[in-house]
Amino acid sequence: TTAMNCLPWIKEMLRSGTIASLVMMPPGFVFQALGLRVGHYGPKFAQLWVDQPTPPLLFAQHLVLGWVSALPLLWWLVRTPAGSHPVWAGAAYGAAYYVVVNSLALPLYFGDPMPWQLGLPTVLPSLVVHIIYGASIGWTARYFGFVAALSRKP
């Protein structure tokens, strides 16, 4: 059934998306401690829904975005040759995600300057954590057998 076909995808989305969302946080905290900009759009995005987002709400939003953002990468890993190099493909996905979402779509939506207009200290932290996010998904999807198991199916 269709529901049964979705279960492996949902399980891997939750597993890999959660792990990657957590793995990207320590480097982000290091960048923040160094006074660099990272996590800039989390609170702004949450303020679309609530006036004063709390840390637990921001964390929950971080996880949900991590789950949803994992799906295109998981599909790419399973349905294309990218699955033969999932960590590298994941890192490339993370970089592309940063470029499309965090350096273009979100600044345009919120009327902010583009990160590259603000310089490398603005670009580098978020780019690095998004590369870590994608590479982590590639690694966990391979480690737990998701890529191999679903790549064999039509």
PDB file of C-alpha atoms in Angstrom:
ATOM      1  CA  THR A   1       0.000   0.000   0.000  1.00  0.00           C
ATOM      2  CA  THR A   2       0.994   3.616  -0.381  1.00  0.00           C
ATOM      3  CA  ALA A   3       1.061   4.148   3.386  1.00  0.00           C
ATOM      4  CA  MET A   4       3.462   1.226   3.799  1.00  0.00           C
ATOM      5  CA  ASN A   5       5.703   2.632   1.057  1.00  0.00           C
ATOM      6  CA  CYS A   6       5.853   5.948   2.925  1.00  0.00           C
ATOM      7  CA  LEU A   7       6.863   4.472   6.278  1.00  0.00           C
ATOM      8  CA  PRO A   8      10.570   3.964   5.469  1.00  0.00           C
ATOM      9  CA  TRP A   9      10.752   7.522   4.147  1.00  0.00           C
ATOM     10  CA  ILE A  10       9.062   8.963   7.237  1.00  0.00           C
ATOM     11  CA  LYS A  11      11.283   6.928   9.548  1.00  0.00           C
ATOM     12  CA  GLU A  12      14.456   8.040   7.762  1.00  0.00           C
ATOM     13  CA  MET A  13      13.278  11.640   7.516  1.00  0.00           C
ATOM     14  CA  LEU A  14      12.764  11.695  11.289  1.00  0.00           C
ATOM     15  CA  ARG A  15      15.950   9.787  12.108  1.00  0.00           C
ATOM     16  CA  SER A  16      18.393  11.491   9.735  1.00  0.00           C
ATOM     17  CA  GLY A  17      16.689  14.880  10.016  1.00  0.00           C
ATOM     18  CA  THR A  18      16.847  14.787  13.818  1.00  0.00           C
ATOM     19  CA  ILE A  19      20.468  13.646  13.957  1.00  0.00           C
ATOM     20  CA  ALA A  20      21.567  16.236  11.389  1.00  0.00           C
ATOM     21  CA  SER A  21      19.609  19.006  13.120  1.00  0.00           C
ATOM     22  CA  LEU A  22      21.386  18.173  16.369  1.00  0.00           C
ATOM     23  CA  VAL A  23      24.841  17.695  14.811  1.00  0.00           C
ATOM     24  CA  MET A  24      24.785  21.134  13.212  1.00  0.00           C
ATOM     25  CA  MET A  25      24.051  22.880  16.524  1.00  0.00           C
ATOM     26  CA  PRO A  26      27.448  22.647  18.353  1.00  0.00           C
ATOM     27  CA  PRO A  27      29.398  24.281  15.495  1.00  0.00           C
ATOM     28  CA  GLY A  28      26.667  26.923  15.343  1.00  0.00           C
ATOM     29  CA  PHE A  29      27.094  27.620  19.054  1.00  0.00           C
ATOM     30  CA  VAL A  30      30.862  27.947  18.536  1.00  0.00           C
ATOM     31  CA  PHE A  31      30.312  30.451  15.731  1.00  0.00           C
ATOM     32  CA  GLN A  32      27.864  32.385  17.931  1.00  0.00           C
ATOM     33  CA  ALA A  33      30.371  32.396  20.808  1.00  0.00           C
ATOM     34  CA  LEU A  34      32.906  33.882  18.387  1.00  0.00           C
ATOM     35  CA  GLY A  35      30.425  36.677  17.618  1.00  0.00           C
ATOM     36  CA  LEU A  36      29.603  35.426  14.124  1.00  0.00           C
ATOM     37  CA  ARG A  37      26.118  35.308  12.632  1.00  0.00           C
ATOM     38  CA  VAL A  38      24.427  31.929  12.524  1.00  0.00           C
ATOM     39  CA  GLY A  39      20.818  30.979  13.193  1.00  0.00           C
ATOM     40  CA  HIS A  40      19.721  34.444  12.116  1.00  0.00           C
ATOM     41  CA  TYR A  41      16.512  33.333  10.432  1.00  0.00           C
ATOM     42  CA  GLY A  42      15.248  30.900  13.077  1.00  0.00           C
ATOM     43  CA  PRO A  43      13.721  33.603  15.292  1.00  0.00           C
ATOM     44  CA  LYS A  44      12.597  35.690  12.298  1.00  0.00           C
ATOM     45  CA  PHE A  45      10.795  32.709  10.781  1.00  0.00           C
ATOM     46  CA  ALA A  46       9.196  31.799  14.118  1.00  0.00           C
ATOM     47  CA  GLN A  47       7.943  35.370  14.503  1.00  0.00           C
ATOM     48  CA  LEU A  48       5.725  34.749  11.499  1.00  0.00           C
ATOM     49  CA  TRP A  49       3.705  32.502  13.840  1.00  0.00           C
ATOM     50  CA  VAL A  50       4.286  33.873  17.353  1.00  0.00           C
ATOM     51  CA  ASP A  51       5.299  37.275  18.676  1.00  0.00           C
ATOM     52  CA  GLN A  52       7.878  36.094  21.202  1.00  0.00           C
ATOM     53  CA  PRO A  53       9.320  32.688  20.218  1.00  0.00           C
ATOM     54  CA  THR A  54      10.737  30.838  23.211  1.00  0.00           C
ATOM     55  CA  PRO A  55      13.838  28.617  23.094  1.00  0.00           C
ATOM     56  CA  PRO A  56      11.730  25.414  23.207  1.00  0.00           C
ATOM     57  CA  LEU A  57       9.626  26.676  20.284  1.00  0.00           C
ATOM     58  CA  LEU A  58      12.756  27.622  18.319  1.00  0.00           C
ATOM     59  CA  PHE A  59      14.204  24.165  18.983  1.00  0.00           C
ATOM     60  CA  ALA A  60      10.972  22.459  17.864  1.00  0.00           C
ATOM     61  CA  GLN A  61      10.927  24.602  14.708  1.00  0.00           C
ATOM     62  CA  HIS A  62      14.581  23.692  14.087  1.00  0.00           C
ATOM     63  CA  LEU A  63      13.714  19.983  14.247  1.00  0.00           C
ATOM     64  CA  VAL A  64      10.643  20.277  12.008  1.00  0.00           C
ATOM     65  CA  LEU A  65      12.589  22.238   9.396  1.00  0.00           C
ATOM     66  CA  GLY A  66      15.355  19.647   9.650  1.00  0.00           C
ATOM     67  CA  TRP A  67      12.858  16.848   8.967  1.00  0.00           C
ATOM     68  CA  VAL A  68      11.203  18.552   6.009  1.00  0.00           C
ATOM     69  CA  SER A  69      14.534  19.664   4.537  1.00  0.00           C
ATOM     70  CA  ALA A  70      15.864  16.098   4.714  1.00  0.00           C
ATOM     71  CA  LEU A  71      13.276  14.712   2.292  1.00  0.00           C
ATOM     72  CA  PRO A  72      14.653  16.159  -0.980  1.00  0.00           C
ATOM     73  CA  LEU A  73      18.144  14.947  -0.079  1.00  0.00           C
ATOM     74  CA  LEU A  74      16.908  11.467   0.821  1.00  0.00           C
ATOM     75  CA  TRP A  75      15.037  11.288  -2.488  1.00  0.00           C
ATOM     76  CA  TRP A  76      18.169  12.435  -4.361  1.00  0.00           C
ATOM     77  CA  LEU A  77      20.301   9.820  -2.607  1.00  0.00           C
ATOM     78  CA  VAL A  78      17.889   6.979  -3.381  1.00  0.00           C
ATOM     79  CA  ARG A  79      16.769   7.893  -6.900  1.00  0.00           C
ATOM     80  CA  THR A  80      20.013   9.124  -8.487  1.00  0.00           C
ATOM     81  CA  PRO A  81      23.671   8.067  -8.625  1.00  0.00           C
ATOM     82  CA  ALA A  82      24.323  10.554  -5.790  1.00  0.00           C
ATOM     83  CA  GLY A  83      23.548   7.664  -3.432  1.00  0.00           C
ATOM     84  CA  SER A  84      26.895   6.080  -4.277  1.00  0.00           C
ATOM     85  CA  HIS A  85      28.608   8.993  -2.478  1.00  0.00           C
ATOM     86  CA  PRO A  86      25.999  10.042   0.100  1.00  0.00           C
ATOM     87  CA  VAL A  87      28.241  12.075   2.405  1.00  0.00           C
ATOM     88  CA  TRP A  88      29.657  14.162  -0.452  1.00  0.00           C
ATOM     89  CA  ALA A  89      26.219  14.476  -2.033  1.00  0.00           C
ATOM     90  CA  GLY A  90      24.825  15.523   1.343  1.00  0.00           C
ATOM     91  CA  ALA A  91      27.536  18.145   1.767  1.00  0.00           C
ATOM     92  CA  ALA A  92      26.746  19.505  -1.704  1.00  0.00           C
ATOM     93  CA  TYR A  93      23.039  19.528  -0.820  1.00  0.00           C
ATOM     94  CA  GLY A  94      23.788  21.426   2.398  1.00  0.00           C
ATOM     95  CA  ALA A  95      25.777  24.032   0.472  1.00  0.00           C
ATOM     96  CA  ALA A  96      23.041  24.353  -2.163  1.00  0.00           C
ATOM     97  CA  TYR A  97      20.385  24.572   0.571  1.00  0.00           C
ATOM     98  CA  TYR A  98      22.309  27.435   2.174  1.00  0.00           C
ATOM     99  CA  VAL A  99      22.613  29.271  -1.149  1.00  0.00           C
ATOM    100  CA  VAL A 100      18.975  28.857  -2.189  1.00  0.00           C
ATOM    101  CA  VAL A 101      17.217  29.185   1.173  1.00  0.00           C
ATOM    102  CA  ASN A 102      19.435  31.092   3.599  1.00  0.00           C
ATOM    103  CA  SER A 103      21.306  33.376   1.231  1.00  0.00           C
ATOM    104  CA  LEU A 104      18.545  34.066  -1.307  1.00  0.00           C
ATOM    105  CA  ALA A 105      14.970  33.180  -0.350  1.00  0.00           C
ATOM    106  CA  LEU A 106      14.988  34.231   3.305  1.00  0.00           C
ATOM    107  CA  PRO A 107      16.860  37.527   2.805  1.00  0.00           C
ATOM    108  CA  LEU A 108      14.540  38.389  -0.088  1.00  0.00           C
ATOM    109  CA  TYR A 109      11.446  37.491   1.931  1.00  0.00           C
ATOM    110  CA  PHE A 110      12.517  39.456   5.022  1.00  0.00           C
ATOM    111  CA  GLY A 111      14.018  42.387   3.088  1.00  0.00           C
ATOM    112  CA  ASP A 112      17.515  41.774   4.429  1.00  0.00           C
ATOM    113  CA  PRO A 113      20.804  42.295   2.625  1.00  0.00           C
ATOM    114  CA  MET A 114      22.203  39.200   0.970  1.00  0.00           C
ATOM    115  CA  PRO A 115      24.807  37.492   3.179  1.00  0.00           C
ATOM    116  CA  TRP A 116      27.577  37.903   0.601  1.00  0.00           C
ATOM    117  CA  GLN A 117      26.939  41.666   0.722  1.00  0.00           C
ATOM    118  CA  LEU A 118      27.808  41.486   4.427  1.00  0.00           C
ATOM    119  CA  GLY A 119      31.013  39.536   3.881  1.00  0.00           C
ATOM    120  CA  LEU A 120      32.589  36.165   4.574  1.00  0.00           C
ATOM    121  CA  PRO A 121      32.067  36.343   8.366  1.00  0.00           C
ATOM    122  CA  THR A 122      28.330  36.320   7.652  1.00  0.00           C
ATOM    123  CA  VAL A 123      28.417  33.671   4.906  1.00  0.00           C
ATOM    124  CA  LEU A 124      30.858  31.151   6.349  1.00  0.00           C
ATOM    125  CA  PRO A 125      29.175  30.123   9.640  1.00  0.00           C
ATOM    126  CA  SER A 126      25.784  29.330   8.133  1.00  0.00           C
ATOM    127  CA  LEU A 127      27.339  27.722   5.058  1.00  0.00           C
ATOM    128  CA  VAL A 128      29.470  25.448   7.262  1.00  0.00           C
ATOM    129  CA  VAL A 129      26.592  24.329   9.490  1.00  0.00           C
ATOM    130  CA  HIS A 130      24.410  23.595   6.449  1.00  0.00           C
ATOM    131  CA  ILE A 131      27.198  21.539   4.864  1.00  0.00           C
ATOM    132  CA  ILE A 132      27.472  19.618   8.151  1.00  0.00           C
ATOM    133  CA  TYR A 133      23.698  19.116   8.142  1.00  0.00           C
ATOM    134  CA  GLY A 134      23.677  17.646   4.632  1.00  0.00           C
ATOM    135  CA  ALA A 135      26.772  15.489   5.147  1.00  0.00           C
ATOM    136  CA  SER A 136      25.237  14.136   8.343  1.00  0.00           C
ATOM    137  CA  ILE A 137      22.069  13.091   6.535  1.00  0.00           C
ATOM    138  CA  GLY A 138      24.151  11.393   3.848  1.00  0.00           C
ATOM    139  CA  TRP A 139      26.137   9.542   6.490  1.00  0.00           C
ATOM    140  CA  THR A 140      23.179   8.423   8.595  1.00  0.00           C
ATOM    141  CA  ALA A 141      21.094   7.397   5.569  1.00  0.00           C
ATOM    142  CA  ARG A 142      24.001   5.206   4.438  1.00  0.00           C
ATOM    143  CA  TYR A 143      24.896   3.940   7.921  1.00  0.00           C
ATOM    144  CA  PHE A 144      21.358   2.813   8.732  1.00  0.00           C
ATOM    145  CA  GLY A 145      20.959   1.169   5.306  1.00  0.00           C
ATOM    146  CA  PHE A 146      18.257   3.463   3.927  1.00  0.00           C
ATOM    147  CA  VAL A 147      20.084   4.335   0.701  1.00  0.00           C
ATOM    148  CA  ALA A 148      21.007   0.718  -0.082  1.00  0.00           C
ATOM    149  CA  ALA A 149      17.599  -0.691   0.812  1.00  0.00           C
ATOM    150  CA  LEU A 150      15.532   1.758  -1.206  1.00  0.00           C
ATOM    151  CA  SER A 151      17.934   2.118  -4.123  1.00  0.00           C
ATOM    152  CA  ARG A 152      17.213  -1.490  -5.074  1.00  0.00           C
ATOM    153  CA  LYS A 153      13.489  -0.871  -5.401  1.00  0.00           C
ATOM    154  CA  PRO A 154      11.992   0.529  -8.635  1.00  0.00           C
TER     155      PRO A 154
END
